[in-house]
């Protein structure tokens, strides 16, 4: 039952005073006379320090747009607090009527009219809604302390959510009169907007608690604007002076109290992890998180930070944001199923296309949130490259890499085989799902290889468009093999839109084929990357032949990459020699190859991924290691790179044989003219070893 219906018997005196404000610490003046608009008490404030109240009291201000968040806040208190009372001041009839109908447990409702006098009503007409709500904070706090004889009250912004027992706050608060939480933001931000957060602040019903809240109230009544000016900002910048003007102020040093995007995501470098059921920021248990600036478009679509685009680490998404979004989704379902409400009225009317940090909550996104190094790959596989493509996939799986790979299947046989293998990290895409009129119009004029090159950019665009929750996509050739988990790619890529891998080959090869490799290239899901992908797609539609065009200086899809750093911005050129290593840069450059502790090194860089381009499988034991030109392969290259890869190719063949109970011989190269083989290699059968 909503206890709001019972509170009529409680004292509710609110009598404005005409006396002027004086120095907040002057002596000889009763606490009840320290405000322009004092709330008179019938009992001396000192008495309330002796009251025995087992409840922790919280208060919040809500309008119709914050109803979902307020209910989520109340539910989090229900989960983690044994005894509490939440006082909700509703600033519009819609919020009040809905919350009253819901009869939330341990909630007392107030209508804003109960607090307003003539001066506040005049201010209300002049200020924006958010500014007026800021103005009301101190008014509400004083009103509750005085008229309901509360020992203390903790004001909470409506977008707070508790993750553990809030009693930790009250224990840290202790015998102090005032409780403040530091912003822990950048210096210039705190200088302009305040050192302390007005979204979580507490006052005791004692001498300094009342003096300070009344001082704050009068400052906010005089001025409370969302535009910072002359050392003032909203209600918040005034808090800088409270520890200066008043004694008995507790400034929290607990990182888990009022954690927020500005002190956990784009500032500081706190370690955030989960141990059993508790989330820790460094050594402090997360008590309450401030989900500021979240916009709710649908039950699955959100703007997680509407002030600008930020990159939220996956562990924070997983441990903090996902549980909160689940609460919001539960509330929406409850309103729809139990109270028969049209949930659209609780959702934002803002344009989702203008979201700054758009987030789509889905099973795929939650899977991605499991690791800060979750990687999204795309790959094009035909039956001619099926064995290599599967081996590439298994190499990622072998190193426990967290990943999803979207595989464009160029033929029905490839799709059927991969579907039967039930690859748990793969999403299969039949090529027809990507093809449009433009692609079909040039398909018959190009070889299979040329058409696959043409499809790279459309495939990446398809994934980024169809799966908006995917924050990046890395195109990977099917003949790429990973020698370790490729986490370093994300670390090196960081906040750039696109990464490119240099060929690091001979001048002759680069003059024809380009200075960057199209076999491993990454794109973030941002506007810049999409413009680059669209440009690359359009260039490949015009020309994507396996013949060097001397006049236009182009070859395949690859040489177009030369121009990307010149005409686009925010491009990362990988310098790590172990990323996209290949015969044309390892062997032709006579790189040093070594092995230490089961790790292969190219010069000083650990081998991450090797591109076995132009390698031909004649049968499970015979290969042309590089069909472009005859090379002298050093023993270390054979022993540490090629033979381990060939052994994995054999394992893939065994997997296919065991799954389909027949030899995968149809997947090997057609009859080969042995006179054209450049780098023949025969791998001994196991009984010859």
Tab-separated table of C-alpha atoms in Angstrom, residues 233-502:
chain	number	residue	atom	x	y	z
A	233	UNK	CA	26.235	26.881	-12.303
A	234	UNK	CA	22.748	25.620	-11.518
A	235	UNK	CA	22.354	24.472	-7.946
A	236	UNK	CA	25.651	22.618	-8.019
A	237	UNK	CA	28.479	25.166	-8.003
A	238	UNK	CA	27.173	26.576	-4.701
A	239	UNK	CA	28.182	23.292	-3.057
A	240	UNK	CA	31.854	24.304	-3.377
A	241	UNK	CA	31.278	26.707	-0.477
A	242	UNK	CA	29.476	24.383	1.920
A	243	UNK	CA	32.684	22.795	3.348
A	244	UNK	CA	34.108	26.327	3.650
A	245	UNK	CA	31.112	27.915	5.373
A	246	UNK	CA	29.870	25.042	7.535
A	247	UNK	CA	31.390	22.537	9.982
A	248	UNK	CA	30.575	18.832	10.160
A	249	UNK	CA	30.724	18.181	6.406
A	250	UNK	CA	31.562	14.657	5.264
A	251	UNK	CA	33.103	14.456	1.792
A	252	UNK	CA	32.849	10.854	0.643
A	253	UNK	CA	36.039	9.073	-0.352
A	254	UNK	CA	34.203	5.940	-1.485
A	255	UNK	CA	34.568	5.455	-5.257
A	256	UNK	CA	31.422	3.312	-5.278
A	257	UNK	CA	29.145	6.123	-4.082
A	258	UNK	CA	27.776	8.246	-6.933
A	259	UNK	CA	29.957	6.597	-9.541
A	260	UNK	CA	29.132	8.059	-12.944
A	261	UNK	CA	30.264	8.332	-16.575
A	262	UNK	CA	32.413	11.385	-15.814
A	263	UNK	CA	34.430	9.600	-13.154
A	264	UNK	CA	34.416	6.001	-14.415
A	265	UNK	CA	34.304	6.118	-18.219
A	266	UNK	CA	36.027	9.101	-19.761
A	267	UNK	CA	38.056	10.194	-16.729
A	268	UNK	CA	40.339	8.294	-14.381
A	269	UNK	CA	41.437	4.736	-14.969
A	270	UNK	CA	39.758	2.857	-12.174
A	271	UNK	CA	39.764	-0.909	-12.197
A	272	UNK	CA	36.138	-2.025	-12.398
A	273	UNK	CA	35.362	-5.697	-11.950
A	274	UNK	CA	32.826	-8.089	-10.521
A	275	UNK	CA	33.548	-10.522	-7.697
A	276	UNK	CA	30.746	-12.985	-7.071
A	277	UNK	CA	27.659	-10.741	-6.965
A	278	UNK	CA	29.394	-7.474	-6.112
A	279	UNK	CA	30.878	-4.887	-8.445
A	280	UNK	CA	34.025	-3.128	-7.287
A	281	UNK	CA	35.603	0.145	-8.355
A	282	UNK	CA	39.170	-0.406	-7.223
A	283	UNK	CA	38.595	-1.698	-3.663
A	284	UNK	CA	35.229	-0.009	-3.091
A	285	UNK	CA	31.972	-1.856	-3.610
A	286	UNK	CA	29.663	-0.120	-6.067
A	287	UNK	CA	26.792	1.279	-4.023
A	288	UNK	CA	25.029	3.667	-6.386
A	289	UNK	CA	25.640	4.647	-10.007
A	290	UNK	CA	24.495	7.872	-11.633
A	291	UNK	CA	23.035	7.034	-15.072
A	292	UNK	CA	23.022	10.658	-16.160
A	293	UNK	CA	21.974	11.736	-19.643
A	294	UNK	CA	20.397	8.426	-20.693
A	295	UNK	CA	17.626	8.666	-23.286
A	296	UNK	CA	15.133	5.807	-23.685
A	297	UNK	CA	13.823	5.486	-27.264
A	298	UNK	CA	12.397	1.961	-27.091
A	299	UNK	CA	12.795	-0.965	-24.741
A	300	UNK	CA	15.960	-1.905	-26.640
A	301	UNK	CA	17.278	1.401	-28.021
A	302	UNK	CA	19.044	3.932	-25.826
A	303	UNK	CA	21.358	6.905	-25.941
A	304	UNK	CA	23.697	6.142	-23.064
A	305	UNK	CA	25.291	9.601	-22.994
A	306	UNK	CA	23.336	12.276	-24.814
A	307	UNK	CA	25.942	15.014	-24.267
A	308	UNK	CA	28.359	13.528	-26.791
A	309	UNK	CA	29.771	10.294	-28.142
A	310	UNK	CA	31.761	8.301	-25.607
A	311	UNK	CA	33.240	4.826	-25.734
A	312	UNK	CA	31.994	2.781	-22.788
A	313	UNK	CA	34.227	-0.207	-21.944
A	314	UNK	CA	32.498	-3.540	-22.311
A	315	UNK	CA	33.020	-4.528	-18.672
A	316	UNK	CA	31.138	-1.394	-17.565
A	317	UNK	CA	28.392	-2.137	-20.077
A	318	UNK	CA	28.207	-5.713	-18.836
A	319	UNK	CA	28.359	-5.187	-15.069
A	320	UNK	CA	26.646	-1.801	-14.698
A	321	UNK	CA	24.585	-0.694	-17.695
A	322	UNK	CA	23.002	-4.024	-18.656
A	323	UNK	CA	21.448	-4.605	-15.182
A	324	UNK	CA	20.072	-1.055	-15.234
A	325	UNK	CA	18.592	-1.424	-18.712
A	326	UNK	CA	17.026	-4.692	-17.576
A	327	UNK	CA	15.324	-2.771	-14.768
A	328	UNK	CA	13.991	-0.233	-17.258
A	329	UNK	CA	12.737	-3.056	-19.496
A	330	UNK	CA	11.072	-4.753	-16.527
A	331	UNK	CA	9.327	-1.509	-15.557
A	332	UNK	CA	8.064	-1.034	-19.120
A	333	UNK	CA	6.728	-4.593	-19.148
A	334	UNK	CA	5.110	-4.079	-15.745
A	335	UNK	CA	3.393	-0.890	-16.890
A	336	UNK	CA	2.134	-2.626	-20.006
A	337	UNK	CA	1.033	-5.957	-18.524
A	338	UNK	CA	-0.082	-5.054	-15.001
A	339	UNK	CA	-1.349	-1.518	-15.456
A	340	UNK	CA	-2.382	-1.720	-19.119
A	341	UNK	CA	-0.413	1.395	-20.047
A	342	UNK	CA	0.665	2.451	-23.506
A	343	UNK	CA	4.432	2.412	-22.999
A	344	UNK	CA	5.039	4.901	-25.820
A	345	UNK	CA	4.054	7.728	-23.486
A	346	UNK	CA	7.052	6.915	-21.278
A	347	UNK	CA	9.582	6.947	-24.120
A	348	UNK	CA	11.582	9.836	-25.492
A	349	UNK	CA	10.237	11.762	-28.462
A	350	UNK	CA	13.750	12.778	-29.522
A	351	UNK	CA	15.126	11.793	-32.930
A	352	UNK	CA	17.051	8.538	-32.482
A	353	UNK	CA	19.226	9.480	-35.457
A	354	UNK	CA	20.636	12.324	-33.372
A	355	UNK	CA	21.683	10.053	-30.518
A	356	UNK	CA	25.278	10.628	-29.451
A	357	UNK	CA	26.072	7.276	-27.826
A	358	UNK	CA	23.500	5.003	-29.436
A	359	UNK	CA	23.189	1.588	-27.840
A	360	UNK	CA	21.021	-1.318	-28.929
A	361	UNK	CA	20.445	-3.852	-26.192
A	362	UNK	CA	20.375	-7.331	-27.713
A	363	UNK	CA	21.693	-10.804	-27.000
A	364	UNK	CA	24.531	-10.143	-29.429
A	365	UNK	CA	25.410	-6.875	-27.692
A	366	UNK	CA	25.365	-8.590	-24.303
A	367	UNK	CA	27.665	-11.250	-25.681
A	368	UNK	CA	29.997	-8.501	-26.864
A	369	UNK	CA	29.925	-6.950	-23.407
A	370	UNK	CA	31.524	-10.049	-21.893
A	371	UNK	CA	34.999	-8.772	-22.761
A	372	UNK	CA	36.735	-5.478	-23.489
A	373	UNK	CA	38.516	-7.368	-26.268
A	374	UNK	CA	35.449	-8.783	-27.979
A	375	UNK	CA	36.095	-8.684	-31.725
A	376	UNK	CA	33.756	-8.638	-34.718
A	377	UNK	CA	35.061	-10.117	-37.955
A	378	UNK	CA	33.631	-10.518	-41.424
A	379	UNK	CA	34.843	-13.040	-43.946
A	380	UNK	CA	33.965	-14.157	-47.471
A	381	UNK	CA	34.177	-17.913	-48.078
A	382	UNK	CA	33.583	-19.954	-51.202
A	383	UNK	CA	34.007	-23.711	-51.477
A	384	UNK	CA	37.471	-23.033	-52.931
A	385	UNK	CA	38.470	-21.311	-49.672
A	386	UNK	CA	36.331	-23.286	-47.223
A	387	UNK	CA	39.179	-25.256	-45.620
A	388	UNK	CA	41.263	-22.102	-45.113
A	389	UNK	CA	38.274	-20.127	-43.839
A	390	UNK	CA	37.364	-22.789	-41.289
A	391	UNK	CA	40.978	-23.016	-40.176
A	392	UNK	CA	41.025	-19.259	-39.655
A	393	UNK	CA	37.849	-19.520	-37.568
A	394	UNK	CA	39.244	-22.391	-35.480
A	395	UNK	CA	42.465	-20.448	-34.835
A	396	UNK	CA	40.432	-17.742	-33.094
A	397	UNK	CA	38.477	-20.351	-31.172
A	398	UNK	CA	41.662	-22.174	-30.109
A	399	UNK	CA	42.947	-19.091	-28.314
A	400	UNK	CA	39.670	-18.500	-26.466
A	401	UNK	CA	39.219	-15.267	-28.333
A	402	UNK	CA	35.913	-13.536	-27.696
A	403	UNK	CA	34.512	-12.929	-31.149
A	404	UNK	CA	31.729	-13.149	-33.689
A	405	UNK	CA	32.411	-13.624	-37.383
A	406	UNK	CA	29.900	-12.860	-40.123
A	407	UNK	CA	30.596	-15.240	-42.996
A	408	UNK	CA	29.351	-14.401	-46.457
A	409	UNK	CA	28.817	-17.759	-48.173
A	410	UNK	CA	29.444	-17.543	-51.909
A	411	UNK	CA	27.661	-20.785	-52.795
A	412	UNK	CA	25.062	-23.184	-51.417
A	413	UNK	CA	27.593	-25.915	-50.615
A	414	UNK	CA	29.592	-23.579	-48.386
A	415	UNK	CA	26.449	-22.444	-46.581
A	416	UNK	CA	25.209	-26.022	-46.057
A	417	UNK	CA	28.552	-27.256	-44.713
A	418	UNK	CA	29.012	-24.341	-42.325
A	419	UNK	CA	25.418	-24.573	-41.148
A	420	UNK	CA	25.822	-28.255	-40.305
A	421	UNK	CA	29.046	-27.555	-38.383
A	422	UNK	CA	27.066	-25.232	-36.054
A	423	UNK	CA	29.895	-22.781	-35.448
A	424	UNK	CA	28.850	-21.059	-32.220
A	425	UNK	CA	30.672	-17.807	-32.970
A	426	UNK	CA	29.572	-17.498	-36.603
A	427	UNK	CA	26.618	-15.806	-38.285
A	428	UNK	CA	26.101	-17.049	-41.833
A	429	UNK	CA	25.011	-14.720	-44.619
A	430	UNK	CA	24.058	-16.113	-48.041
A	431	UNK	CA	25.597	-13.903	-50.709
A	432	UNK	CA	22.151	-13.153	-52.135
A	433	UNK	CA	21.320	-11.272	-48.912
A	434	UNK	CA	23.992	-8.729	-49.791
A	435	UNK	CA	23.572	-8.577	-53.535
A	436	UNK	CA	21.621	-5.720	-55.063
A	437	UNK	CA	21.075	-4.527	-58.613
A	438	UNK	CA	24.482	-2.839	-58.789
A	439	UNK	CA	26.357	-5.950	-57.706
A	440	UNK	CA	24.359	-8.314	-59.880
A	441	UNK	CA	24.955	-6.098	-62.912
A	442	UNK	CA	28.733	-6.635	-62.720
A	443	UNK	CA	28.819	-10.163	-61.251
A	444	UNK	CA	29.069	-12.058	-64.529
A	445	UNK	CA	31.845	-9.818	-65.813
A	446	UNK	CA	34.216	-10.650	-62.982
A	447	UNK	CA	36.022	-13.752	-61.825
A	448	UNK	CA	35.037	-15.284	-58.490
A	449	UNK	CA	38.113	-13.736	-56.888
A	450	UNK	CA	37.351	-10.299	-58.327
A	451	UNK	CA	33.716	-10.513	-57.264
A	452	UNK	CA	34.742	-11.485	-53.722
A	453	UNK	CA	37.023	-8.444	-53.625
A	454	UNK	CA	34.103	-6.303	-54.784
A	455	UNK	CA	31.946	-7.660	-51.950
A	456	UNK	CA	34.232	-6.694	-49.059
A	457	UNK	CA	32.908	-3.172	-48.515
A	458	UNK	CA	29.233	-4.127	-49.109
A	459	UNK	CA	29.596	-6.965	-46.579
A	460	UNK	CA	30.997	-4.634	-43.912
A	461	UNK	CA	28.273	-2.053	-44.594
A	462	UNK	CA	25.636	-4.797	-44.421
A	463	UNK	CA	26.794	-5.909	-40.965
A	464	UNK	CA	27.113	-2.382	-39.565
A	465	UNK	CA	23.669	-1.483	-40.888
A	466	UNK	CA	21.815	-4.650	-39.892
A	467	UNK	CA	23.509	-4.895	-36.484
A	468	UNK	CA	23.733	-1.325	-35.120
A	469	UNK	CA	24.874	-2.696	-31.770
A	470	UNK	CA	28.136	-3.814	-33.407
A	471	UNK	CA	30.715	-1.123	-32.670
A	472	UNK	CA	33.288	-2.291	-35.225
A	473	UNK	CA	33.866	-4.792	-38.000
A	474	UNK	CA	37.198	-6.236	-39.136
A	475	UNK	CA	37.300	-7.698	-42.614
A	476	UNK	CA	39.591	-10.728	-42.669
A	477	UNK	CA	40.638	-12.822	-45.676
A	478	UNK	CA	39.840	-16.516	-45.346
A	479	UNK	CA	43.540	-17.433	-45.572
A	480	UNK	CA	44.472	-15.453	-42.448
A	481	UNK	CA	45.605	-17.560	-39.495
A	482	UNK	CA	45.873	-16.303	-35.920
A	483	UNK	CA	48.835	-17.460	-33.841
A	484	UNK	CA	47.487	-15.881	-30.659
A	485	UNK	CA	44.430	-13.973	-29.474
A	486	UNK	CA	44.444	-10.716	-31.491
A	487	UNK	CA	43.596	-8.406	-28.578
A	488	UNK	CA	46.423	-6.078	-29.510
A	489	UNK	CA	44.544	-5.074	-32.663
A	490	UNK	CA	41.861	-3.361	-30.578
A	491	UNK	CA	44.483	-1.835	-28.288
A	492	UNK	CA	46.418	-0.381	-31.231
A	493	UNK	CA	43.272	0.677	-33.093
A	494	UNK	CA	41.923	2.512	-30.026
A	495	UNK	CA	39.680	5.457	-30.991
A	496	UNK	CA	40.487	5.638	-34.692
A	497	UNK	CA	37.720	5.073	-37.242
A	498	UNK	CA	39.664	2.782	-39.569
A	499	UNK	CA	42.848	0.757	-39.364
A	500	UNK	CA	45.035	-0.203	-42.310
A	501	UNK	CA	47.940	-2.650	-42.407
A	502	UNK	CA	50.993	-1.695	-44.496
